[in-house]
């Protein structure tokens, strides 16, 4: 337990350093944006003198290191600036949009994990037989299938040709849980299927390797129930897929941004699109940093789960 706490504290202690690096990367990259903050804030009718005064007041003429440290000071206080007129605090926009992106990501993750477990375990149990052969073809297709293209196909088939689901829009779960599921079904499926195919292949490979171990043959020879053997094998086989789960969640987060634009969901994807098309550097900067920090937090949580399920790593 002491070793686990030591490693957990080490992972958590790295987070502030990584956040500083993320903030620096996003800040520097967006400094090369062609958008003029003064033009966006004051409009094209503003005089050059007014724009110069705005740039001076906002510190836009300061050296890059000074602007970065000013940005860090605001970031620590939870101040991500304001959007272009009509001016709103960026943090307020993110607070409204991020829960939807989180809902979509978690729903896609749950669906992906369930599908991956069912397909991966079934394929391993029927190794080299027809269920396994079918799974291999389906999984390769799923991995190669881009989620945004899958989303367009799902809209075409299940919203337009066969109107079972809406083409887009969002229903708050507080208003109607069934309506929320109905509106999120196609976006979640679009996100989940490529991830499920990739995870299922990892689970199958781990299950096949685990089923060939001596303890499994001994358990079978001892007459233990097959269900008990499978549970033990699955628990050991899930250690490897768990190591890549954090990366998959990051894929889901980034994919959710694109899927939201396709299904017209008012999440972080819509904010980024709005910021890019409107030249709102502050809005883009705030949303990208928020998504990056969320990805970082998820990876730390997955690392801690990995430490819990794999005690051997605690000795490293």
Short mmCIF file of N, CA and C in Angstrom, two decimals, residues 65-137:
data_model
loop_
_atom_site.label_atom_id
_atom_site.label_comp_id
_atom_site.label_asym_id
_atom_site.label_seq_id
_atom_site.Cartn_x
_atom_site.Cartn_y
_atom_site.Cartn_z
N UNK A 65 7.50 36.38 -23.66
CA UNK A 65 7.59 35.80 -22.31
C UNK A 65 6.70 36.52 -21.29
N UNK A 66 6.61 37.85 -21.40
CA UNK A 66 5.77 38.61 -20.47
C UNK A 66 4.31 38.23 -20.67
N UNK A 67 3.89 38.15 -21.92
CA UNK A 67 2.49 37.77 -22.19
C UNK A 67 2.20 36.35 -21.70
N UNK A 68 3.18 35.46 -21.82
CA UNK A 68 2.97 34.08 -21.38
C UNK A 68 2.79 34.03 -19.86
N UNK A 69 3.63 34.73 -19.13
CA UNK A 69 3.52 34.71 -17.67
C UNK A 69 2.23 35.41 -17.21
N UNK A 70 1.82 36.45 -17.92
CA UNK A 70 0.53 37.06 -17.60
C UNK A 70 -0.61 36.08 -17.85
N UNK A 71 -0.49 35.32 -18.95
CA UNK A 71 -1.49 34.31 -19.26
C UNK A 71 -1.53 33.22 -18.19
N UNK A 72 -0.35 32.80 -17.71
CA UNK A 72 -0.30 31.78 -16.66
C UNK A 72 -0.95 32.29 -15.38
N UNK A 73 -0.69 33.57 -15.04
CA UNK A 73 -1.30 34.14 -13.85
C UNK A 73 -2.82 34.13 -13.93
N UNK A 74 -3.35 34.46 -15.11
CA UNK A 74 -4.80 34.41 -15.29
C UNK A 74 -5.31 32.97 -15.26
N UNK A 75 -4.54 32.05 -15.84
CA UNK A 75 -4.95 30.64 -15.88
C UNK A 75 -5.05 30.06 -14.47
N UNK A 76 -4.10 30.38 -13.62
CA UNK A 76 -4.12 29.88 -12.24
C UNK A 76 -5.37 30.39 -11.52
N UNK A 77 -5.81 31.59 -11.84
CA UNK A 77 -7.00 32.16 -11.21
C UNK A 77 -8.30 31.70 -11.88
N UNK A 78 -8.19 30.85 -12.89
CA UNK A 78 -9.39 30.40 -13.60
C UNK A 78 -9.92 31.41 -14.59
N UNK A 79 -9.08 32.36 -14.98
CA UNK A 79 -9.49 33.40 -15.92
C UNK A 79 -8.90 33.07 -17.29
N UNK A 80 -9.75 32.69 -18.24
CA UNK A 80 -9.30 32.37 -19.59
C UNK A 80 -9.61 33.50 -20.57
N UNK A 81 -9.94 34.67 -20.05
CA UNK A 81 -10.22 35.80 -20.91
C UNK A 81 -11.69 35.85 -21.30
N UNK A 82 -11.98 36.69 -22.28
CA UNK A 82 -13.35 36.86 -22.75
C UNK A 82 -13.39 36.61 -24.25
N UNK A 83 -14.57 36.28 -24.74
CA UNK A 83 -14.76 36.05 -26.17
C UNK A 83 -14.84 37.39 -26.88
N UNK A 84 -14.79 37.34 -28.22
CA UNK A 84 -15.00 38.56 -28.99
C UNK A 84 -16.45 38.99 -28.83
N UNK A 85 -16.75 40.26 -29.06
CA UNK A 85 -18.13 40.74 -28.88
C UNK A 85 -19.13 39.89 -29.64
N UNK A 86 -20.26 39.57 -28.97
CA UNK A 86 -20.63 39.99 -27.61
C UNK A 86 -19.77 39.29 -26.56
N UNK A 87 -19.09 40.09 -25.74
CA UNK A 87 -18.09 39.57 -24.81
C UNK A 87 -18.74 38.72 -23.72
N UNK A 88 -18.18 37.52 -23.54
CA UNK A 88 -18.56 36.61 -22.47
C UNK A 88 -17.30 35.98 -21.91
N UNK A 89 -17.26 35.69 -20.62
CA UNK A 89 -16.09 34.98 -20.08
C UNK A 89 -15.94 33.61 -20.75
N UNK A 90 -14.74 33.31 -21.20
CA UNK A 90 -14.49 32.02 -21.86
C UNK A 90 -14.79 30.87 -20.92
N UNK A 91 -14.49 31.04 -19.63
CA UNK A 91 -14.71 29.96 -18.67
C UNK A 91 -16.19 29.63 -18.55
N UNK A 92 -17.05 30.64 -18.71
CA UNK A 92 -18.50 30.38 -18.66
C UNK A 92 -18.95 29.56 -19.86
N UNK A 93 -18.41 29.87 -21.03
CA UNK A 93 -18.75 29.10 -22.23
C UNK A 93 -18.29 27.65 -22.09
N UNK A 94 -17.09 27.48 -21.54
CA UNK A 94 -16.55 26.12 -21.36
C UNK A 94 -17.35 25.35 -20.32
N UNK A 95 -17.74 26.02 -19.24
CA UNK A 95 -18.52 25.37 -18.20
C UNK A 95 -19.84 24.85 -18.75
N UNK A 96 -20.40 25.54 -19.71
CA UNK A 96 -21.66 25.11 -20.33
C UNK A 96 -21.44 23.98 -21.33
N UNK A 97 -20.33 24.03 -22.08
CA UNK A 97 -20.12 23.09 -23.18
C UNK A 97 -19.43 21.80 -22.74
N UNK A 98 -18.52 21.87 -21.78
CA UNK A 98 -17.72 20.70 -21.44
C UNK A 98 -18.53 19.52 -20.90
N UNK A 99 -19.58 19.75 -20.08
CA UNK A 99 -20.36 18.59 -19.62
C UNK A 99 -20.93 17.75 -20.74
N UNK A 100 -21.33 18.37 -21.84
CA UNK A 100 -21.87 17.59 -22.96
C UNK A 100 -20.78 16.74 -23.60
N UNK A 101 -19.60 17.33 -23.80
CA UNK A 101 -18.49 16.56 -24.36
C UNK A 101 -18.12 15.41 -23.43
N UNK A 102 -18.15 15.66 -22.12
CA UNK A 102 -17.84 14.60 -21.16
C UNK A 102 -18.89 13.49 -21.21
N UNK A 103 -20.16 13.87 -21.32
CA UNK A 103 -21.23 12.87 -21.44
C UNK A 103 -21.02 12.00 -22.67
N UNK A 104 -20.74 12.62 -23.79
CA UNK A 104 -20.54 11.88 -25.03
C UNK A 104 -19.33 10.96 -24.93
N UNK A 105 -18.25 11.45 -24.34
CA UNK A 105 -17.04 10.65 -24.19
C UNK A 105 -17.29 9.44 -23.30
N UNK A 106 -17.94 9.65 -22.15
CA UNK A 106 -18.18 8.55 -21.22
C UNK A 106 -19.16 7.53 -21.81
N UNK A 107 -20.19 8.02 -22.51
CA UNK A 107 -21.14 7.10 -23.13
C UNK A 107 -20.44 6.28 -24.22
N UNK A 108 -19.61 6.93 -25.03
CA UNK A 108 -18.86 6.21 -26.04
C UNK A 108 -17.88 5.22 -25.43
N UNK A 109 -17.25 5.60 -24.32
CA UNK A 109 -16.31 4.70 -23.64
C UNK A 109 -17.02 3.47 -23.10
N UNK A 110 -18.17 3.68 -22.44
CA UNK A 110 -18.92 2.54 -21.89
C UNK A 110 -19.34 1.58 -22.99
N UNK A 111 -19.84 2.12 -24.09
CA UNK A 111 -20.26 1.28 -25.20
C UNK A 111 -19.06 0.55 -25.81
N UNK A 112 -17.93 1.24 -25.94
CA UNK A 112 -16.74 0.61 -26.52
C UNK A 112 -16.22 -0.52 -25.64
N UNK A 113 -16.20 -0.31 -24.33
CA UNK A 113 -15.69 -1.35 -23.42
C UNK A 113 -16.59 -2.58 -23.44
N UNK A 114 -17.90 -2.37 -23.42
CA UNK A 114 -18.83 -3.52 -23.45
C UNK A 114 -18.66 -4.31 -24.75
N UNK A 115 -18.65 -3.62 -25.87
CA UNK A 115 -18.48 -4.30 -27.16
C UNK A 115 -17.13 -5.01 -27.24
N UNK A 116 -16.08 -4.36 -26.76
CA UNK A 116 -14.75 -4.95 -26.82
C UNK A 116 -14.66 -6.21 -25.97
N UNK A 117 -15.26 -6.19 -24.79
CA UNK A 117 -15.24 -7.38 -23.93
C UNK A 117 -15.99 -8.54 -24.58
N UNK A 118 -17.17 -8.25 -25.09
CA UNK A 118 -17.98 -9.32 -25.70
C UNK A 118 -17.26 -9.90 -26.91
N UNK A 119 -16.80 -9.04 -27.81
CA UNK A 119 -16.16 -9.52 -29.04
C UNK A 119 -14.81 -10.17 -28.76
N UNK A 120 -14.00 -9.53 -27.90
CA UNK A 120 -12.67 -10.06 -27.63
C UNK A 120 -12.70 -11.41 -26.93
N UNK A 121 -13.54 -11.54 -25.91
CA UNK A 121 -13.63 -12.81 -25.18
C UNK A 121 -14.21 -13.91 -26.07
N UNK A 122 -15.26 -13.59 -26.81
CA UNK A 122 -15.87 -14.58 -27.71
C UNK A 122 -14.87 -15.05 -28.75
N UNK A 123 -14.11 -14.13 -29.32
CA UNK A 123 -13.13 -14.49 -30.33
C UNK A 123 -12.04 -15.39 -29.76
N UNK A 124 -11.59 -15.08 -28.54
CA UNK A 124 -10.54 -15.91 -27.91
C UNK A 124 -11.06 -17.30 -27.57
N UNK A 125 -12.31 -17.39 -27.13
CA UNK A 125 -12.88 -18.69 -26.77
C UNK A 125 -13.07 -19.57 -28.00
N UNK A 126 -13.31 -18.97 -29.17
CA UNK A 126 -13.52 -19.71 -30.41
C UNK A 126 -12.35 -19.47 -31.36
N UNK A 127 -11.17 -19.53 -30.84
CA UNK A 127 -9.96 -19.22 -31.60
C UNK A 127 -9.87 -20.10 -32.85
N UNK A 128 -9.60 -19.44 -34.00
CA UNK A 128 -9.41 -20.08 -35.29
C UNK A 128 -10.67 -20.78 -35.82
N UNK A 129 -11.81 -20.55 -35.18
CA UNK A 129 -13.07 -21.04 -35.72
C UNK A 129 -13.84 -19.87 -36.32
N UNK A 130 -15.03 -20.16 -36.88
CA UNK A 130 -15.70 -19.13 -37.68
C UNK A 130 -16.01 -17.85 -36.89
N UNK A 131 -16.39 -17.91 -35.58
CA UNK A 131 -16.60 -16.63 -34.88
C UNK A 131 -15.33 -15.78 -34.84
N UNK A 132 -14.19 -16.44 -34.66
CA UNK A 132 -12.93 -15.71 -34.63
C UNK A 132 -12.60 -15.12 -35.99
N UNK A 133 -12.86 -15.86 -37.05
CA UNK A 133 -12.57 -15.35 -38.40
C UNK A 133 -13.46 -14.15 -38.72
N UNK A 134 -14.73 -14.24 -38.35
CA UNK A 134 -15.64 -13.11 -38.58
C UNK A 134 -15.17 -11.90 -37.78
N UNK A 135 -14.77 -12.12 -36.53
CA UNK A 135 -14.32 -11.02 -35.68
C UNK A 135 -13.11 -10.33 -36.29
N UNK A 136 -12.17 -11.08 -36.83
CA UNK A 136 -10.97 -10.47 -37.40
C UNK A 136 -11.31 -9.53 -38.55
N UNK A 137 -12.21 -9.95 -39.39
CA UNK A 137 -12.61 -9.09 -40.51
C UNK A 137 -13.32 -7.84 -40.00
#
